[in-house]
XYZ file of C-alpha atoms in Angstrom:
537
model
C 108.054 -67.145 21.660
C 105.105 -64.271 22.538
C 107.552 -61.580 20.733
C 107.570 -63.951 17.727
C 103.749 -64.431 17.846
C 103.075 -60.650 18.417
C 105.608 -59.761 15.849
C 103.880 -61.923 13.046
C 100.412 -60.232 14.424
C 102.162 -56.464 13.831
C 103.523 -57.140 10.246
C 99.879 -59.124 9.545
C 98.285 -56.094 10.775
C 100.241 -53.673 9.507
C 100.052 -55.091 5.642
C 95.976 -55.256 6.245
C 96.436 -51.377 6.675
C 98.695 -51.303 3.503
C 96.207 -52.836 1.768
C 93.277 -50.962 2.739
C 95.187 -47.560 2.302
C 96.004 -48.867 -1.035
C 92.286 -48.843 -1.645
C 91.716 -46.068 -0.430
C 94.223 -43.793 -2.305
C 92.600 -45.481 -5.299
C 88.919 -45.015 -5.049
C 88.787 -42.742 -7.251
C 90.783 -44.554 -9.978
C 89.189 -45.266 -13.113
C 89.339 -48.940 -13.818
C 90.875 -49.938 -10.445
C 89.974 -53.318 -8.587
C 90.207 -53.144 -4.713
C 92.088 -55.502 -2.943
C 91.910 -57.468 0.208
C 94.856 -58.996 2.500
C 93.981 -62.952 3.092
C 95.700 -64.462 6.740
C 96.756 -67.751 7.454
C 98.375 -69.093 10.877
C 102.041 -70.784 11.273
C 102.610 -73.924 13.258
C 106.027 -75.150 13.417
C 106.006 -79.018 11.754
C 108.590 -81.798 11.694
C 108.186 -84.586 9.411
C 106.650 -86.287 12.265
C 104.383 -83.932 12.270
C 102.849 -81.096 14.573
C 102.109 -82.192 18.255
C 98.376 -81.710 19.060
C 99.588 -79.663 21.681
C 101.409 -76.884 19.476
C 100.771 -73.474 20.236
C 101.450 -72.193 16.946
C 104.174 -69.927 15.551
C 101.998 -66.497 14.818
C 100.193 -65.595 11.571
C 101.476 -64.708 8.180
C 99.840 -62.495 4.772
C 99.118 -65.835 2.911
C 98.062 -63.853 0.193
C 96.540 -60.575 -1.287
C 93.907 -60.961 -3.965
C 92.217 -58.301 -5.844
C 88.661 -58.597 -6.328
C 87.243 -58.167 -9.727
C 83.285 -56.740 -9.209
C 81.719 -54.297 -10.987
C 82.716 -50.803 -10.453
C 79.719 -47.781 -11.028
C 79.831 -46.983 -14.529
C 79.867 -42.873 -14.925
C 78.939 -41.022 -18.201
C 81.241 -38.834 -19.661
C 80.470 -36.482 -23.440
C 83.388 -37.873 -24.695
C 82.709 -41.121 -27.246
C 86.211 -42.523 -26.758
C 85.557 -43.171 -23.557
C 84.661 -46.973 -22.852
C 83.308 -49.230 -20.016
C 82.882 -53.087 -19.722
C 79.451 -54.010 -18.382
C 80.420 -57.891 -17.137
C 83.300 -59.625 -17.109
C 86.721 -58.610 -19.665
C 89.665 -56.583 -19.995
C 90.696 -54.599 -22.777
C 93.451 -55.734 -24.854
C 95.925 -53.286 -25.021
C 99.253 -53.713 -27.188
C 102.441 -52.280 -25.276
C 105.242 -52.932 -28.168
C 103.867 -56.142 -28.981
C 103.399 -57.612 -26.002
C 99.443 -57.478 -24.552
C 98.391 -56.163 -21.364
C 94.879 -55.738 -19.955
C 93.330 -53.397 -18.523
C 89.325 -52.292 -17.351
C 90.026 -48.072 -17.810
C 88.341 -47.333 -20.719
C 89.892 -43.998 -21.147
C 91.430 -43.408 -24.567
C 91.895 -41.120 -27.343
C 93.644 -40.860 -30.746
C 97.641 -40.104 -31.014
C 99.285 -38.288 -33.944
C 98.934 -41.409 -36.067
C 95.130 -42.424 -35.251
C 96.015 -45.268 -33.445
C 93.468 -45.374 -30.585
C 95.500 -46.064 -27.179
C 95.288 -44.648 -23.623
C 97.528 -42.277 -21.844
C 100.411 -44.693 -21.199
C 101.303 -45.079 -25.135
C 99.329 -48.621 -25.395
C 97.271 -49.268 -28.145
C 93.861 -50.361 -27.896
C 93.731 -53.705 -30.239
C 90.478 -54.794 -32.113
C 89.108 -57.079 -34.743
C 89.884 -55.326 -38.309
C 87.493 -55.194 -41.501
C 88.178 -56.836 -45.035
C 88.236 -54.323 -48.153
C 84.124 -54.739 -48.049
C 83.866 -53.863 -44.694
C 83.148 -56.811 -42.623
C 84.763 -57.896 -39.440
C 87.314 -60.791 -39.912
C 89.139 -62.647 -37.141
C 91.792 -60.987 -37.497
C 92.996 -58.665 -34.438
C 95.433 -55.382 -34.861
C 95.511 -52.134 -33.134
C 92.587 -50.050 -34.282
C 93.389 -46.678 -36.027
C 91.221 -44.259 -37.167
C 91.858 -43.446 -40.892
C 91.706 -39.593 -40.520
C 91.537 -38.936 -44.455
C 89.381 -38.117 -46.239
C 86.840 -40.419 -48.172
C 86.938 -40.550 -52.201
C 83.578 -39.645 -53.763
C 81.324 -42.305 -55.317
C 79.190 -41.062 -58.591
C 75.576 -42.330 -58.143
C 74.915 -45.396 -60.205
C 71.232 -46.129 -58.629
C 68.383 -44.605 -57.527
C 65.084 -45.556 -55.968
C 62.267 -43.867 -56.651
C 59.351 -45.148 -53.979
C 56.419 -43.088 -55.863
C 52.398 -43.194 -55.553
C 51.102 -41.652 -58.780
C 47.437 -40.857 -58.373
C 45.261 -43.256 -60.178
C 41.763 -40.431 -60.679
C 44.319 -38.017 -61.727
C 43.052 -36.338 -65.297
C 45.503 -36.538 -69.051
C 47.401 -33.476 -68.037
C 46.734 -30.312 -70.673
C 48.204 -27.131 -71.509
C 46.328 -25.790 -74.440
C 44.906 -21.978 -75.069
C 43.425 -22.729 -77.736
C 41.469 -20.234 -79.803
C 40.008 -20.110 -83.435
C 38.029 -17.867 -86.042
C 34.506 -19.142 -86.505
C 33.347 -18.530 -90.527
C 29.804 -18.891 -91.852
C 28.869 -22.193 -91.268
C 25.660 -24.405 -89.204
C 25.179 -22.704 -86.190
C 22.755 -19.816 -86.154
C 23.626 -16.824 -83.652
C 20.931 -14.050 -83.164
C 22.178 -10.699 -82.554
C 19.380 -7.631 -81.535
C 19.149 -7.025 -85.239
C 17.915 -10.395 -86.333
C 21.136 -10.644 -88.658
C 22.018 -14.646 -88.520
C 25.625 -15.682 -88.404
C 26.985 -19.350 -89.101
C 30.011 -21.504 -88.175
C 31.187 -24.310 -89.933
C 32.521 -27.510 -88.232
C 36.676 -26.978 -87.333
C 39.452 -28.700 -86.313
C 42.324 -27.315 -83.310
C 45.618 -28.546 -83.465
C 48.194 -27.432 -81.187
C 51.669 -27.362 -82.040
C 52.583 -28.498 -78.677
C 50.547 -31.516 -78.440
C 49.080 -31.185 -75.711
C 45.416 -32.698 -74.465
C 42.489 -30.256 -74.245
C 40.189 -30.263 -70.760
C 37.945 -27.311 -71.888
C 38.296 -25.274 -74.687
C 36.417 -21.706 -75.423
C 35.673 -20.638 -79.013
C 35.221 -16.739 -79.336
C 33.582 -15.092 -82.242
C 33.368 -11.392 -83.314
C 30.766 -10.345 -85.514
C 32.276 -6.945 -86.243
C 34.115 -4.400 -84.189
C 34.313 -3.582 -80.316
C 32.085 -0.880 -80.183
C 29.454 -2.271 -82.399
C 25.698 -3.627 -80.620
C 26.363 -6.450 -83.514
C 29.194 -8.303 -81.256
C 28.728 -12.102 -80.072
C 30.317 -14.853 -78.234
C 29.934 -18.064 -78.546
C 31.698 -19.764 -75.786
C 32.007 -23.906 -75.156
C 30.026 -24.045 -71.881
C 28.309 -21.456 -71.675
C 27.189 -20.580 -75.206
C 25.091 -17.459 -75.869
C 21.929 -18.921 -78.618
C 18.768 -20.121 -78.658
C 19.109 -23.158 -80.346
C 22.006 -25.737 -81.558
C 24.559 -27.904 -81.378
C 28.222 -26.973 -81.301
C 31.266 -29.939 -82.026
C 34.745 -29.889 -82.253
C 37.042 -32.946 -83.149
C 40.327 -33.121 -80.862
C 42.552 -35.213 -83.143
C 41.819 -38.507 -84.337
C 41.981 -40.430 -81.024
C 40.677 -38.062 -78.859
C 37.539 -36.124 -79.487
C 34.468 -34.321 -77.719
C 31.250 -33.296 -78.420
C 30.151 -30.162 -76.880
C 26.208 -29.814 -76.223
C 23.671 -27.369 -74.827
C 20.108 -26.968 -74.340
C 19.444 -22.935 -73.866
C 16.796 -21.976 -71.352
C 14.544 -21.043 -74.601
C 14.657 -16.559 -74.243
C 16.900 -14.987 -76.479
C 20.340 -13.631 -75.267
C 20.425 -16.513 -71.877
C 23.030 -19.106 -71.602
C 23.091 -21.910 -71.408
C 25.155 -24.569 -70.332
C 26.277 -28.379 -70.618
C 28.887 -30.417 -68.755
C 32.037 -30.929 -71.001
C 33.992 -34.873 -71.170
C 36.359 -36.038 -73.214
C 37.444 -39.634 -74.264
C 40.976 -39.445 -74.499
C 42.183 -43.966 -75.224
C 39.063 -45.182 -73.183
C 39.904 -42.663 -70.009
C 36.595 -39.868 -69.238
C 38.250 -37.072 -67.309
C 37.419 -33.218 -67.393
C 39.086 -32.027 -70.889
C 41.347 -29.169 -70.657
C 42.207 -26.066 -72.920
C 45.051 -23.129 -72.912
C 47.794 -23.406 -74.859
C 49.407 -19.999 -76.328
C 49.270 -21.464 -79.958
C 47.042 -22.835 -82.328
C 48.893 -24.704 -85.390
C 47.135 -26.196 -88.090
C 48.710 -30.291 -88.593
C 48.846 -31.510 -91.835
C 47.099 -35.089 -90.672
C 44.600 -32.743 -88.494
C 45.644 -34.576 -85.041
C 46.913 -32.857 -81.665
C 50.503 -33.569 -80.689
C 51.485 -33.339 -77.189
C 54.947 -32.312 -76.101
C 56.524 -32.595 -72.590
C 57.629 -29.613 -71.271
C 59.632 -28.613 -67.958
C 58.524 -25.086 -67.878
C 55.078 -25.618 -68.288
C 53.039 -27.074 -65.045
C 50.263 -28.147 -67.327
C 52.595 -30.520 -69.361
C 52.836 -33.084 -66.449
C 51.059 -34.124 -63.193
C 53.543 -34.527 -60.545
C 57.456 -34.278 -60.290
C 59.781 -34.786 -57.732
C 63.744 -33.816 -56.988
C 66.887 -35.211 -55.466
C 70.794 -34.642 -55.489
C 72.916 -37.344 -57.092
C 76.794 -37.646 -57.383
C 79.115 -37.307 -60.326
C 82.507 -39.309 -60.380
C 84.239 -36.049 -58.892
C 81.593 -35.792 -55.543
C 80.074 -32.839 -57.532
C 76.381 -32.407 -56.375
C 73.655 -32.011 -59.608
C 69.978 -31.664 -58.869
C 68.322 -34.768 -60.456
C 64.040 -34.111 -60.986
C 62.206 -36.801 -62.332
C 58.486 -35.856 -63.859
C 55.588 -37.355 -64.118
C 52.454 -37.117 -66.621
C 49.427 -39.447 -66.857
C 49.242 -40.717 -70.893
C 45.782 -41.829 -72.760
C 46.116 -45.291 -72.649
C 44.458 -47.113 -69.198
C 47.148 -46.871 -66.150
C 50.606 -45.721 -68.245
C 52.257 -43.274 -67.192
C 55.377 -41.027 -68.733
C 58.912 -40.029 -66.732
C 61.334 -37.687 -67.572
C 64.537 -37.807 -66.080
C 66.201 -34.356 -65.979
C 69.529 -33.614 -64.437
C 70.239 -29.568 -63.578
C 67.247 -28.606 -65.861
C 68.823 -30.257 -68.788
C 67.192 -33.663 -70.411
C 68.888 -36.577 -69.361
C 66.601 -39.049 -71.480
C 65.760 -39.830 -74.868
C 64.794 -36.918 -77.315
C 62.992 -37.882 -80.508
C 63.624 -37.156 -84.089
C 62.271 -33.165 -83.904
C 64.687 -33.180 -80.300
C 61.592 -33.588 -78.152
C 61.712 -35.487 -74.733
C 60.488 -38.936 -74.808
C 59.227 -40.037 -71.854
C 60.333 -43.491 -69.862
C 56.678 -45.745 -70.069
C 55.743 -46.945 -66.727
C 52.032 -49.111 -66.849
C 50.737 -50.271 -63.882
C 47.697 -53.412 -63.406
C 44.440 -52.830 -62.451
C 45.407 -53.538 -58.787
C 47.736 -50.746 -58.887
C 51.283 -52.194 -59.554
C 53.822 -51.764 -61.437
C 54.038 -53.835 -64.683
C 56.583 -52.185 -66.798
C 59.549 -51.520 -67.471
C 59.535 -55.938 -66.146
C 62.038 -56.378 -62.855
C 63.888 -55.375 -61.968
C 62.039 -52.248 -62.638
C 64.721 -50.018 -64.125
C 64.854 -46.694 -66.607
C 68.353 -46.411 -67.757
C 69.908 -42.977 -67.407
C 73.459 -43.196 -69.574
C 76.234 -40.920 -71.056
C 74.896 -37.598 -69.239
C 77.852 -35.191 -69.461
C 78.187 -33.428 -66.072
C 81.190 -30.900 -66.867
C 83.548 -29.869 -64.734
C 85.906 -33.104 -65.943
C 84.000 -35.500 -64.219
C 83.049 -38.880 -65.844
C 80.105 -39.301 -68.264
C 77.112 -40.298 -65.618
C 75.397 -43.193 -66.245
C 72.330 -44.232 -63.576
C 69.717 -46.909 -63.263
C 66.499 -44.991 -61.822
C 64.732 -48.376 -59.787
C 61.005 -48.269 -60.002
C 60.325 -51.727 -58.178
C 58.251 -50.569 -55.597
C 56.095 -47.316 -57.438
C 52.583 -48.156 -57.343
C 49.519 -46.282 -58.753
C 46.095 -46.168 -55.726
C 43.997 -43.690 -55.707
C 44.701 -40.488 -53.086
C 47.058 -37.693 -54.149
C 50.565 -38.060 -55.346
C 53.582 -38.776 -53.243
C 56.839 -39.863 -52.456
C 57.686 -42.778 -49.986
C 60.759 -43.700 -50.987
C 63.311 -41.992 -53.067
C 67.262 -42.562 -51.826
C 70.732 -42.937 -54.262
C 73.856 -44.703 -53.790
C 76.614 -41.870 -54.529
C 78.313 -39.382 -52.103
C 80.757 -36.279 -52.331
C 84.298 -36.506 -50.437
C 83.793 -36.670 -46.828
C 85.606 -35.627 -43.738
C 85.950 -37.435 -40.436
C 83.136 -36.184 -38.242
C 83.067 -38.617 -35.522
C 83.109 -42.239 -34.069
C 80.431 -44.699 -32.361
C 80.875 -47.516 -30.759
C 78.450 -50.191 -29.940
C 77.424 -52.423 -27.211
C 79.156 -55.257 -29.284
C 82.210 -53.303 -29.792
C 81.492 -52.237 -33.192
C 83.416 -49.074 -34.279
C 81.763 -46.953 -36.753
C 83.191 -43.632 -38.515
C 80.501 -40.908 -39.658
C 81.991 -38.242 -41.518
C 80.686 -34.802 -43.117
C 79.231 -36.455 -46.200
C 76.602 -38.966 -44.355
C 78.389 -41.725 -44.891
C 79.473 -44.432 -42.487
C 82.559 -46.944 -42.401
C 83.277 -49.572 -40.090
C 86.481 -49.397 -38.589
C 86.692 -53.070 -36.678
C 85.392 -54.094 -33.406
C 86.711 -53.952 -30.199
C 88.056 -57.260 -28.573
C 87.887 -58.376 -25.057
C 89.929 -60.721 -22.806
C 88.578 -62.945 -19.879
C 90.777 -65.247 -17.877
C 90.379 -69.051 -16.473
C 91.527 -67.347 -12.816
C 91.406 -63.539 -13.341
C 92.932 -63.554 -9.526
C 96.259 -64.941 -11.182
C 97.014 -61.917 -13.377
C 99.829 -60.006 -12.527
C 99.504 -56.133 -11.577
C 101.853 -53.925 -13.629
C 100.585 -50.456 -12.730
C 98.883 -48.005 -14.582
C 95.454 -50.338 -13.560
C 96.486 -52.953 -16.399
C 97.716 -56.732 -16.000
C 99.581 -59.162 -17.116
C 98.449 -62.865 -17.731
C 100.780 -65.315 -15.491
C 100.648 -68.993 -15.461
C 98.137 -68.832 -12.641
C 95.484 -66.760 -14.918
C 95.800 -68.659 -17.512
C 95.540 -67.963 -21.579
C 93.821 -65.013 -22.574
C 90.515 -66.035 -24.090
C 89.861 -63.092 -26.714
C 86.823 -62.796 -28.030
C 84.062 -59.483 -29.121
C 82.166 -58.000 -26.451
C 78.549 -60.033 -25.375
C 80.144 -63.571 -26.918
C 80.422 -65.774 -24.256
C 80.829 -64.806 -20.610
C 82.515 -61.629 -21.751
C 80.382 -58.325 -20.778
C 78.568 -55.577 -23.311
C 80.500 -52.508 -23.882
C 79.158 -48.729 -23.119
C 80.305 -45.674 -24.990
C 80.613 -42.058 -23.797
C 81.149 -44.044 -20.189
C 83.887 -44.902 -17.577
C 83.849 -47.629 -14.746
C 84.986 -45.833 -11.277
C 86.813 -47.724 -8.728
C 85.109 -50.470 -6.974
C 86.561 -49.321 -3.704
C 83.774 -48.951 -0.972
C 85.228 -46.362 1.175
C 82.743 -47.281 4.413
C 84.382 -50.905 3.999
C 87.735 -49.933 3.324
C 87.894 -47.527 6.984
C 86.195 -50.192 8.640
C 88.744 -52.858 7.643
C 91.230 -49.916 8.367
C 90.031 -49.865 12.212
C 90.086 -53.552 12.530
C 93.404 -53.501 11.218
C 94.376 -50.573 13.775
C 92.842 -52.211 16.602
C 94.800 -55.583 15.614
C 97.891 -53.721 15.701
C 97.511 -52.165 18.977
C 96.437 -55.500 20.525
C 99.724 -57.386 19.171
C 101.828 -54.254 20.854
C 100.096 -55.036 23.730
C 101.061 -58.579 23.839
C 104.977 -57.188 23.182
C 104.447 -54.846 25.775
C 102.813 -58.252 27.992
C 105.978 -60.239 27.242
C 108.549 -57.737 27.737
C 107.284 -57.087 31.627
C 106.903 -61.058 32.023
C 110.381 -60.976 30.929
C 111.504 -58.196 33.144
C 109.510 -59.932 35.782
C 112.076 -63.357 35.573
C 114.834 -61.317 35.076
C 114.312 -59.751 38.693
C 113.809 -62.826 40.170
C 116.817 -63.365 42.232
């Protein structure tokens, strides 16, 4: 009976050492869970049942069961790399059949599937057509084409115009003076007259200050004279000009009383109920038949609008075009004029003489926006891009422009349309979402990783390659996305090590050896008991 005993205690010993050199080899595996050899004693039985004075028959491996704690999570540079943070298992598919697994060490095969150095696929909730998770789970592949373009259909334009900004101008405007009401003195006593006149620009465009220059004969001669709108060059006087018939300033000034001084007057203007500083330098003067000033919009000309700003939109091919929308401050109380131009050519309205016409925009007295009425739009259409791309048509979203006081600027201003894009990359986030970025900015989601936990994770079944198998014993698979439930958060660009503790493993190891040596002892006990009665004579 000892050799029985003592030969139950060597194979009991000897599997603990299996077990912990088992752990040992693998403490370095990614993924792996250590195990640990469980001992239970024999007593021989009858179905009387054992006597209370049975010595027992020895000891037996009852069972070894892995343990399933948290291994040290390592970072890695690589964004395909994943580790569970809790409970869970991956859900791999090997040829339809699903294994599970805790290294989180994969990449992408020929195909894009995304699957781990053994050939199984990593499986995952997919997305509808719109991009939203469903229930349903598939291997996840990485579409490795490239994206169609989308043509830009809106933009927002998130805008502070300035509310104490003045009527832009852009007028040079100069005029003859004849014999008329205003006496000028020269050295010789000679007086010389201007009559009352009218400036009308061709272009339109509001005055701020305006300079009238006469000559009373050549360069050379002592008889020359200015007369000049702020600063005028008399004795005595009054000098007026009519802007229009909606906008119009009087021009004043009280001379310090000596002959040849100057003197001067502040200039305003009353352009629709607005005082502002008036303005003055167009390169042309034309005479209007109804004697009022037009003013044109122009691109080229800074003093045509207030404030612009730029951005690139999409045409139905991905082709980029350089979108700049303008801005200038009209006469009437808080209204304000855009125009939309799309690589330097109008994209807008153009009236009857093929003029811009400007998008209204009027704002309340509190500063917002009160037309175009929500939802806030200026309608861009039939813009021919070239290059055999579709006529563009855009909605340009003013909803949130407002109009406070401080200088001009931009907040806000974002469109909807993209070129073709490559693949660039892949995130993944703690709940398992998978997201593609590629070259153009965009983003896609791709699906979301799904996650396995077991009734009795001690019952799965190890097939190698640190992956399981679910047995009766585990249970069903309960599949769900990572941080539902009981299952654990997910980490990208990180792997979980081995839970192996290497000062526990040799210790076990030694208790093991020292097991072993004391059951060969008890051999070695029997054999010279047994020797011992054999001599006996």
């Amino acid at each position: 009976m000892p050799f029985r005993i003592a030969l139950s205690g060597l194979n009991s010993a000897s599997s603990e050492l299996g077990v912990a050199a088992n752990n040992i080899a693998n403490s370095s595996t990614t993924g792996f869970k250590k195990s640990r050899a469980e001992f239970s004693d024999i007593y021989a039985a009858s179905s009387l049942g054992t006597s209370s004075n049975a010595i027992g028959s020895g000891v037996q491996v009852s069972s070894v069961t892995q343990q399933f704690t948290q291994g040290n999570i390592s970072f890695t540079e690589n964004n395909m790399d994943l580790a569970i943070s809790g409970q869970g298992f991956f859900v791999m598919n090997d040829n339809g059949v699903d294994v599970y697994t805790r290294a989180g060490g994969f990449g992408v095969d020929r195909d894009g599937y995304v699957g781990n150095s053994q050939g199984y696929r990593l499986s995952a909730y997919l997305p509808d057509l719109l991009g939203n998770v469903t229930g349903a789970r598939g291997d996840l592949q990485l579409d490795t084409a490239d994206i169609a373009p989308s043509a830009t259909g809106g933009v927002l334009v998130g805008v502070n115009m300035d509310a104490d900004t003045s009527v832009p101008g852009g007028a040079n405007a100069s005029t003859a003076i004849s014999l008329g009401t205003l006496p000028v003195l020269s050295t010789a006593d000679t007086p010389v007259t201007s009559s009352a006149f009218t400036l009308n620009d061709a272009y339109g465009n509001v005055y701020n200050t305006a300079t009238v220059v006469y000559t009373y004969s050549g360069a050379n001669n002592v008889w020359d004279a200015e007369l000049q709108i702020g600063g005028i060059k008399a004795n005595t006087g009054t000098v007026s000009i009519d802007i229009g018939t909606t906008s119009s300033a009087d021009f004043n000034w009280d001379p310090d009383g000596a002959s040849g001084l100057q003197g001067t007057q502040v200039l305003s203007m009353n352009t629709g109920g607005l005082t502002q500083s008036a303005v003055a330098n167009a390169s042309s003067v034309v005479p209007s038949s109804n004697g009022t000033a037009q003013s044109t919009f122009d691109p080229e000309g800074s003093t045509t609008y207030n404030d612009s700003t730029s951005l690139t939109v999409y045409d139905s091919l991905g082709a980029p075009h350089l979108m700049t929308v303008y801005f200038r401050k009209e006469g009437a109380p808080n209204q304000w004029a855009s125009y939309t131009y799309l690589d330097g050519k109008n994209a807008g309205s153009v009236d009857i003489s093929g003029n811009p016409v400007g998008d209204q925009l009027t704002f309340s007295t509190s500063g917002e926006l009160l037309t175009p009425v929500p939802p806030s739009t200026v309608s861009i259409t039939g813009f021919n891009p070239g290059g055999g791309a579709d006529l563009m048509n855009m909605n340009l979203d003013y909803s949130i422009a407002s109009q406070y006081g401080g200088d001009f600027s931009v907040f806000d201003l974002s469109q909807d349309g993209f070129s073709t894009g490559r693949l660039r990359g892949v995130d993944f986030s703690d709940t398992g979402v998978i997201v593609a970025r590629y070259t153009n900015g965009q983003t896609r989601t791709l699906g979301q990783v799904a996650l396995a936990t077991f009734s009795n994770v001690q019952g799965l079944r190890q097939i190698g390659d640190t992956s399981w198998a679910e047995t009766f014993e585990s249970g069903t698979a309960l599949v769900g996305a990572p941080g539902s439930g009981s299952l654990g958060t997910m980490q990208s660009g990180a792997q979980e090590g081995s839970n192996v503790d290497l000062t526990e493993q040799l210790i076990s190891m030694i208790t093991a050896q020292r097991n072993f040596q004391a059951n060969a002892q008890v051999i070695s006990t029997a054999d010279t008991v047994t020797q011992t009665i054999i001599n006996i004579r």
